[in-house]
Amino acid sequence: MITLSQIRENPEQVIQRLAIKHIDAIATIHQILDLDDRKKTAQKKLDDNLSQSNAIAKEIGIIFKQGKAADADLLKEKSANLKNVAKELSSEFDRLKEELDALLVALPNVPHSSIKPGRTAEDNEIIRSSGEVFTKEAAPLPHWDLSARYDLIDFGLGSKITGAGFPVYKKQGARLQRALINFFLDQALAAGYQEIQPPYLVNEASAFGTGQLPDKDAQMYYVQLDDLYLIPTAEVPVTNLYRDQILKVDDLPVKNVAYSACFRREAGSYGKDVRGLNRLHQFDKVEIVQITRPEYSYRTLEEMVQYVTGLLEKLELPYRVVKLCGGDISFASAMTYDMEVFAAGQQKWLEVSSVSNFETFQSNRMKLRFKDETGKTALAHTLNGSALALPRIVAALLEDNQTAEGIRIPAALIPFTGFDFIK
RNA sequence: GGAGAGAUGGCAGAGUGGUCGAAUGCGGCGGUCUUGAAAACCGUUGACCUCUUACGGGGUCCGGGGGUUCGAAUCCCUCUCUCUCCGCCA
């Protein structure tokens, strides 16, 4: 969530930036400032009251030690009166604090100054494209036809044992999937990331920390019996590893990579690009997470984009880098780049990675701080990105490398698959 | 799932209901000594909120929440987590 000091220091700027995300925050921001003032006043009153009570308690302690217990009665009465007042002051303070927090938690992150105020994905800015979009076949097939032809993925079987959106990978399809996971992890390791294997279920505090709660609770599967959420991305457990921590400067940057299955309910998205692997309830993803000092976070963001496009180049996939506009950027993000690959069979660009800088939005929620060389503590910046999401990569690999004889495997992947052709 | 024990500062580990934000040790930081380092010695070392231009105050925090009391790290209730034993089991 946005920090109070951010709002106090420059409320106009916060309002203007939120307008880029198409949020009219004028009333809310003024309400926040007003509540904050009232909260402070209430706190001062309460603190003064408690201070008096503390003094009296100490005095009574001394009297007791001197063995003059009877003399304490008057003070006791005085203290009791103070306590009655304190109760009211305290509940007033709590009420204001709750009201204030509720407003703060509901506000999305302030976008970076460079973010353009577009409405939809149509308005996103294409930063760069990798060369030509190739189509070797005259009439390339979509991956769902290819995976049926070569028996790689069985959607019907997944529906039978679970439901729609839970495909079963088979034979070379399953091996390709495993090869990609290993390839991505090895690449990340070589780039200096530390490997993590996180839990796939998280508690409420974790889901809140990265911003899934309370905003996107309909997106997560919830296990009611144990009050746990299935992770929609490894970002949630891997970032929350550092919740309530004060890191040393030497610990930064934290660079973690994790493979995990991801679970998304995708409520409300039925009928929209849901064919084949395009949108699933369960999918595999390798995620990179970084925690940096504020002054380095945007450099890190660019570096992460470079890293991800490097992967796409090794996979020989045509891609483009898209910078999201205000209307398309997520609740928690200050800046996001999407990487898209071209799937020849569908003649469509598919989003395979989303790399974001959250600045202090997540770290403020989870109290993730670092102590600089002068001994001052400050909120760290958090970033993450898919590197990469498997299903759409598989879709593009199948569609873009199809030939009449079968499907070619890119050279970089062959050591991991153990085969160079799908027949 | 059943029975028991526990949760204190970066770590280890004391703590009688009263001046305890908390002994002590280790670690960290600064200094003395040294050509330099180590050792030794001395000092210092939590987070958050808030008042004040400043100097400097006040408040909260001993796993979370609630209660008893003039006063709680210490007593009571409750939740969570950890450990030990038993049961079940990949």
XYZ file of C-alpha atoms (C1' of nucleotides) in Angstrom:
513
model
C 0.000 0.000 0.000
C 1.016 3.567 -0.527
C 2.822 4.994 2.479
C 1.179 7.727 4.506
C 4.276 9.875 4.178
C 3.996 9.627 0.393
C 0.492 11.059 0.639
C 1.370 13.663 3.233
C 4.381 14.933 1.315
C 2.679 15.329 -2.013
C -1.048 14.618 -2.048
C -1.547 16.357 -5.403
C 1.006 14.149 -7.091
C -0.599 10.999 -5.678
C -3.980 12.135 -6.989
C -2.573 12.920 -10.432
C -0.714 9.639 -10.719
C -3.706 7.595 -9.608
C -5.733 9.368 -12.292
C -3.402 7.678 -14.794
C -4.764 4.381 -13.466
C -8.227 5.918 -13.905
C -8.824 6.224 -10.195
C -10.473 9.353 -8.916
C -8.798 9.589 -5.533
C -9.390 13.248 -4.682
C -12.019 12.598 -2.027
C -10.191 9.598 -0.594
C -6.856 11.368 -0.301
C -8.407 14.302 1.518
C -10.281 11.949 3.769
C -7.019 10.161 4.543
C -5.253 13.404 5.427
C -8.131 14.446 7.638
C -8.287 11.077 9.398
C -4.549 11.134 9.921
C -4.748 14.525 11.629
C -7.565 13.368 13.851
C -5.726 10.172 14.639
C -2.662 12.101 15.759
C -4.711 14.343 17.997
C -6.375 11.309 19.511
C -3.026 9.637 20.039
C -1.601 12.669 21.824
C -4.545 12.718 24.222
C -4.296 9.010 24.838
C -0.527 9.100 25.340
C -0.813 11.938 27.851
C -3.437 10.002 29.738
C -1.345 6.836 29.801
C 1.666 8.829 30.863
C -0.228 10.058 33.920
C -1.435 6.573 34.763
C 2.089 5.239 34.498
C 3.359 7.934 36.853
C 0.675 7.138 39.420
C 1.367 3.416 39.252
C 4.999 4.072 39.953
C 4.143 6.311 42.862
C 1.914 3.634 44.342
C 4.724 1.164 43.957
C 7.009 3.358 46.033
C 4.353 3.891 48.717
C 3.813 0.138 48.999
C 7.509 -0.444 49.420
C 7.511 2.015 52.261
C 4.731 -0.018 53.858
C 2.153 2.745 53.837
C -0.439 0.900 51.786
C -3.325 2.907 53.184
C -1.939 6.088 51.643
C -2.383 4.681 48.170
C -6.176 4.695 48.137
C -6.517 8.240 46.873
C -4.067 7.585 44.070
C -5.855 4.385 43.151
C -9.079 6.272 42.754
C -7.365 8.871 40.594
C -5.902 6.166 38.429
C -9.258 4.467 38.034
C -10.747 7.702 36.764
C -7.929 8.116 34.280
C -8.498 4.600 33.111
C -12.131 5.277 32.348
C -11.151 8.188 30.166
C -8.382 6.139 28.568
C -10.891 3.528 27.467
C -12.812 6.091 25.454
C -9.681 7.702 24.065
C -8.311 4.339 23.096
C -11.417 3.206 21.250
C -11.582 6.547 19.475
C -7.970 6.103 18.394
C -8.575 2.519 17.251
C -11.627 3.542 15.283
C -9.724 6.278 13.440
C -6.801 3.979 12.759
C -9.057 1.290 11.352
C -10.873 3.737 9.144
C -7.580 5.123 7.879
C -6.093 1.699 7.191
C -9.187 0.595 5.312
C -8.805 3.545 2.936
C -5.064 3.059 2.492
C -5.329 -0.661 1.809
C -7.909 -0.122 -0.913
C -5.753 2.327 -2.888
C -3.756 0.878 -5.778
C -0.091 1.650 -6.207
C 0.915 4.955 -7.711
C 2.241 4.388 -11.242
C 5.680 5.604 -12.282
C 5.804 9.083 -13.854
C 6.504 7.598 -17.279
C 3.299 5.568 -17.421
C 0.873 6.678 -20.142
C -2.813 7.057 -19.317
C -4.215 4.493 -21.771
C -7.354 2.497 -21.101
C -6.827 -1.035 -22.365
C -4.205 -3.410 -23.705
C -4.716 -1.681 -27.083
C -3.069 1.409 -25.641
C 0.076 -0.338 -24.426
C 3.334 0.823 -25.906
C 5.375 -1.630 -27.937
C 8.952 -1.020 -26.868
C 10.639 -3.357 -29.280
C 10.132 -6.438 -31.409
C 12.508 -9.216 -32.258
C 12.836 -9.313 -36.004
C 10.289 -10.881 -38.296
C 7.367 -13.043 -37.406
C 7.980 -16.253 -39.230
C 5.508 -18.748 -40.498
C 7.138 -21.685 -42.173
C 3.948 -23.481 -42.966
C 1.440 -22.061 -45.334
C -1.399 -22.957 -42.978
C 0.083 -23.449 -39.498
C -2.044 -25.322 -37.019
C -2.914 -24.082 -33.541
C -1.289 -25.988 -30.692
C -4.462 -27.791 -29.643
C -4.531 -29.519 -33.019
C -0.822 -30.247 -32.851
C -0.957 -31.607 -29.321
C -3.783 -33.919 -30.351
C -1.958 -35.069 -33.451
C 1.213 -35.970 -31.522
C -0.569 -36.948 -28.295
C 1.198 -34.356 -26.149
C -1.592 -32.835 -24.099
C -4.983 -34.285 -23.262
C -7.528 -31.641 -22.363
C -10.466 -34.022 -22.227
C -8.743 -36.281 -19.754
C -8.021 -33.289 -17.501
C -11.685 -32.330 -17.622
C -12.623 -35.845 -16.626
C -10.448 -36.043 -13.545
C -10.684 -32.394 -12.461
C -12.399 -29.989 -14.804
C -11.762 -27.557 -17.624
C -8.445 -25.757 -17.431
C -6.518 -28.669 -15.901
C -4.772 -30.359 -18.820
C -2.907 -33.632 -18.662
C 0.520 -33.594 -20.296
C 1.658 -36.836 -21.846
C 4.712 -38.451 -23.417
C 6.869 -35.908 -25.226
C 4.483 -33.189 -24.044
C 5.246 -34.020 -20.413
C 8.953 -34.283 -21.108
C 8.987 -30.955 -22.928
C 7.317 -29.398 -19.903
C 9.914 -30.827 -17.529
C 12.737 -29.803 -19.864
C 11.531 -26.206 -19.929
C 11.349 -26.021 -16.138
C 14.915 -27.279 -15.820
C 16.135 -25.020 -18.596
C 14.609 -21.933 -16.962
C 15.937 -22.815 -13.519
C 19.450 -23.473 -14.816
C 19.443 -20.198 -16.728
C 18.365 -18.275 -13.627
C 21.016 -19.973 -11.528
C 23.656 -18.945 -14.074
C 22.346 -15.376 -13.835
C 22.914 -15.344 -10.075
C 19.490 -16.227 -8.734
C 19.118 -18.499 -5.722
C 16.734 -21.389 -6.101
C 13.772 -21.685 -3.759
C 11.120 -24.361 -3.476
C 8.181 -22.662 -1.811
C 4.948 -24.020 -0.345
C 2.007 -23.961 -2.725
C -0.453 -22.919 -0.056
C -0.123 -19.686 1.871
C -1.877 -18.033 4.768
C -3.862 -14.832 4.748
C -0.971 -12.615 5.847
C 1.103 -13.750 2.877
C -1.705 -13.231 0.413
C -2.167 -9.761 1.852
C 1.546 -8.981 1.751
C 1.951 -9.227 -1.988
C -1.400 -7.564 -2.661
C -3.614 -10.494 -3.653
C -5.828 -9.748 -0.666
C -8.162 -8.045 -0.257
C -8.277 -6.943 -3.891
C -8.044 -10.183 -5.857
C -9.417 -12.818 -3.505
C -11.791 -14.106 -6.182
C -8.762 -15.044 -8.268
C -7.369 -17.512 -5.704
C -8.497 -20.961 -4.708
C -9.287 -20.974 -1.018
C -9.069 -23.991 1.273
C -11.712 -23.156 3.804
C -11.052 -25.980 6.218
C -7.520 -24.763 6.888
C -7.911 -21.109 5.955
C -5.212 -21.273 3.272
C -4.915 -20.055 -0.295
C -3.417 -21.892 -3.268
C -0.734 -19.675 -4.726
C -1.587 -17.914 -7.987
C 2.178 -17.418 -8.499
C 5.406 -18.228 -6.648
C 5.758 -14.473 -6.149
C 3.496 -14.778 -3.121
C 5.514 -17.237 -0.996
C 8.915 -16.140 -2.310
C 8.422 -12.438 -1.571
C 6.777 -13.174 1.773
C 9.896 -15.047 2.835
C 11.107 -11.603 3.856
C 7.943 -10.326 5.486
C 8.594 -8.511 8.799
C 12.323 -8.492 8.198
C 14.978 -5.840 8.297
C 17.641 -6.871 5.801
C 21.254 -5.770 5.960
C 22.609 -3.714 3.050
C 24.953 -6.596 2.277
C 21.950 -8.888 1.793
C 20.781 -6.750 -1.109
C 19.926 -7.339 -3.823
C 18.038 -10.512 -2.975
C 17.691 -12.549 -6.166
C 15.466 -15.612 -5.927
C 14.053 -17.974 -8.475
C 11.361 -20.537 -7.903
C 9.491 -23.045 -9.972
C 5.953 -23.674 -8.864
C 2.606 -24.761 -10.077
C 0.213 -21.806 -10.103
C -3.503 -21.923 -9.426
C -5.969 -19.368 -10.686
C -9.723 -19.450 -10.606
C -9.934 -17.054 -13.579
C -13.431 -16.116 -12.503
C -15.161 -13.976 -15.042
C -12.798 -14.716 -17.894
C -14.751 -17.560 -19.439
C -14.938 -17.561 -23.190
C -12.032 -15.144 -23.596
C -8.975 -16.718 -25.206
C -9.511 -19.883 -23.231
C -8.848 -22.361 -25.989
C -6.073 -24.900 -25.444
C -3.237 -23.717 -23.226
C -4.053 -20.035 -23.435
C -5.723 -19.729 -20.065
C -5.603 -22.464 -17.426
C -6.577 -22.997 -13.814
C -3.333 -24.791 -13.085
C -0.075 -24.105 -14.866
C 3.658 -24.186 -14.313
C 5.826 -21.132 -14.008
C 9.361 -20.207 -13.079
C 9.355 -16.892 -11.284
C 12.198 -14.499 -10.500
C 11.940 -12.174 -7.509
C 14.302 -9.382 -6.533
C 14.506 -7.136 -3.503
C 16.611 -4.035 -3.991
C 17.459 -0.653 -2.595
C 15.048 1.980 -3.911
C 17.690 3.743 -5.991
C 18.456 0.587 -7.967
C 14.992 -0.804 -8.598
C 14.401 0.643 -12.060
C 17.809 -0.426 -13.259
C 16.923 -3.881 -11.906
C 13.603 -3.820 -13.753
C 15.391 -3.217 -17.065
C 17.895 -5.931 -16.233
C 15.076 -8.403 -15.553
C 13.439 -7.549 -18.881
C 16.794 -8.171 -20.556
C 17.070 -11.488 -18.803
C 13.604 -12.614 -19.905
C 14.043 -11.548 -23.536
C 17.366 -13.400 -23.488
C 15.451 -16.583 -22.650
C 13.056 -15.991 -25.522
C 15.971 -15.525 -27.884
C 17.520 -18.786 -26.751
C 14.182 -20.442 -27.462
C 14.207 -18.767 -30.894
C 10.717 -17.375 -30.392
C 9.580 -14.148 -32.050
C 8.722 -11.737 -29.244
C 7.942 -8.170 -28.405
C 8.276 -6.098 -25.266
C 5.235 -4.090 -24.238
C 5.073 -1.386 -21.625
C 1.701 -1.377 -19.938
C -0.442 1.745 -19.862
C -2.262 3.066 -16.809
C -5.442 1.162 -17.551
C -3.734 -2.202 -17.954
C -1.181 -2.071 -15.140
C -1.986 -4.090 -12.034
C -3.217 -2.924 -8.645
C 0.157 -3.348 -6.948
C 2.536 -2.373 -9.745
C 4.251 0.936 -10.431
C 5.628 -0.175 -13.784
C 5.155 -3.357 -15.794
C 6.588 -4.740 -18.984
C 4.874 -7.665 -20.670
C 6.763 -9.980 -22.945
C 4.694 -11.524 -25.704
C 5.565 -14.261 -28.171
C 3.955 -14.801 -31.522
C 2.039 -18.034 -31.906
C 1.888 -18.739 -35.616
C -0.972 -21.225 -35.488
C -3.270 -18.749 -33.787
C -1.747 -15.711 -35.478
C -1.709 -14.102 -32.049
C 0.691 -12.514 -29.588
C 0.605 -14.385 -26.276
C 1.716 -12.872 -22.969
C 4.372 -15.160 -21.511
C 5.956 -12.884 -18.941
C 5.080 -9.878 -16.885
C 7.886 -8.061 -15.107
C 6.962 -5.455 -12.515
C 8.445 -3.008 -10.072
C 6.237 -2.621 -7.016
C 8.503 -0.041 -5.399
C 7.420 0.041 -1.724
C 3.839 -1.065 -2.317
C 4.412 -4.661 -1.231
C 7.221 -3.941 1.214
C 5.031 -1.468 3.072
C 2.312 -4.081 3.397
C 4.711 -6.714 4.651
C 7.080 -4.433 6.567
C 10.054 -5.513 4.515
C 12.855 -3.073 5.303
C 16.595 -2.762 5.089
C 19.133 -0.921 7.187
C 21.491 1.266 5.183
C 25.133 1.985 5.989
C 24.167 4.924 8.191
C 21.927 2.655 10.285
C 18.669 4.077 8.987
C 15.866 1.671 8.131
C 13.808 2.157 4.997
C 11.341 0.124 2.960
C 13.005 -1.951 0.253
C 11.723 -2.205 -3.300
C 10.321 -5.500 -4.562
C 10.220 -6.718 -8.153
C 9.234 -9.904 -9.880
C 8.738 -11.443 -13.261
C 7.816 -14.658 -14.979
C 10.849 -16.389 -16.390
C 8.810 -17.935 -17.801
C 5.183 -19.089 -17.751
C 5.116 -22.500 -19.374
C 1.806 -23.100 -21.179
C 1.935 -20.271 -23.682
C 5.629 -20.928 -24.283
C 4.707 -24.519 -25.102
C 1.914 -23.276 -27.349
C 4.252 -20.981 -29.257
C 7.022 -23.577 -29.454
C 4.627 -26.080 -30.988
C 2.983 -23.654 -33.376
C 6.122 -21.856 -34.524
C 8.276 -24.934 -35.034
C 5.803 -27.172 -36.796
C 6.732 -28.829 -40.050
C 4.981 -31.385 -42.153
C 7.178 -34.088 -40.582
C 6.811 -33.042 -36.970
C 7.875 -30.378 -34.492
C 11.425 -29.107 -34.270
C 12.966 -28.493 -30.801
C 15.167 -25.384 -30.459
C 18.859 -26.225 -30.031
C 19.133 -24.737 -26.518
C 16.442 -27.078 -25.283
C 17.681 -30.360 -26.743
C 20.083 -31.153 -23.865
C 17.057 -30.877 -21.560
C 14.461 -32.740 -23.618
C 16.740 -35.498 -24.788
C 15.047 -35.399 -28.201
C 15.227 -32.907 -31.044
C 11.999 -33.658 -32.817
C 8.418 -34.460 -31.931
C 6.820 -36.971 -34.241
C -5.428 -37.290 15.873
C -3.981 -38.060 21.611
C -0.615 -36.523 25.915
C 3.000 -33.185 27.756
C 6.633 -28.949 27.522
C 7.681 -24.294 25.663
C 7.536 -19.208 22.842
C 11.804 -13.026 26.033
C 16.174 -8.172 21.968
C 20.573 -10.406 15.636
C 21.559 -15.234 18.375
C 21.935 -17.821 23.181
C 19.722 -17.196 27.797
C 18.041 -14.914 33.091
C 13.710 -12.638 34.956
C 10.510 -12.100 42.548
C 3.227 -8.604 39.954
C 6.010 -2.771 41.320
C 11.381 2.525 39.054
C 12.113 -3.994 33.315
C 12.852 -2.178 27.092
C 14.289 -6.016 30.289
C 20.494 -9.231 33.702
C 24.423 -11.953 31.424
C 27.115 -14.114 27.309
C 27.998 -14.140 22.025
C 27.684 -11.277 17.733
C 27.693 -6.079 15.537
C 29.638 -1.019 15.769
C 33.240 2.762 17.840
C 37.740 3.446 20.599
C 42.559 2.271 23.360
C 46.817 -0.760 22.434
C 49.544 -2.581 17.606
C 53.634 -1.353 11.725
C 48.929 -4.162 10.625
C 45.780 -7.899 12.575
C 44.330 -11.048 16.616
C 43.869 -11.025 21.878
C 42.798 -7.877 25.946
C 40.380 -3.618 27.830
C 36.698 0.571 27.549
C 32.314 2.287 25.462
C 28.097 1.471 22.422
C 24.280 -1.488 20.175
C 15.973 -3.003 19.101
C 11.460 -1.626 16.333
C 7.284 1.400 15.641
C 4.007 5.742 16.607
C 3.936 10.665 18.313
C 5.036 15.962 20.462
C 8.908 19.849 19.684
C 12.150 24.782 14.951
C 15.697 22.459 18.012
C 17.590 20.538 22.715
C 14.643 16.962 24.477
C 9.931 14.569 25.823
C 5.631 10.991 25.752
C 3.459 6.265 24.202
C 3.399 1.050 22.410
C 5.867 -3.641 21.758
C 8.787 -9.810 26.015
C 4.404 -15.244 19.863
C -1.178 -12.983 18.518
C -5.816 -11.508 20.893
C -8.637 -10.768 25.390
C -9.000 -10.425 30.888
C -7.595 -9.570 36.386
C -4.875 -5.279 38.886
C -3.542 1.325 40.810
C 0.458 -1.504 38.277
C 1.622 -7.689 34.076
C 7.377 -10.359 30.581
C 5.590 -12.332 35.337
C -1.479 -14.319 37.140
C -6.097 -16.110 34.164
C -8.618 -17.309 29.312
C -8.010 -18.141 24.154
C -5.600 -18.704 19.433
C -1.150 -19.693 16.647
C 3.490 -21.834 16.315
C 7.731 -24.958 18.042
C 9.672 -29.252 20.620
C 9.104 -34.366 22.990
C 6.293 -38.972 23.319
C 2.242 -42.083 21.225
C -0.889 -43.195 16.935
C -1.390 -42.844 11.506
C 1.355 -42.217 7.052
C 4.120 -40.293 1.619
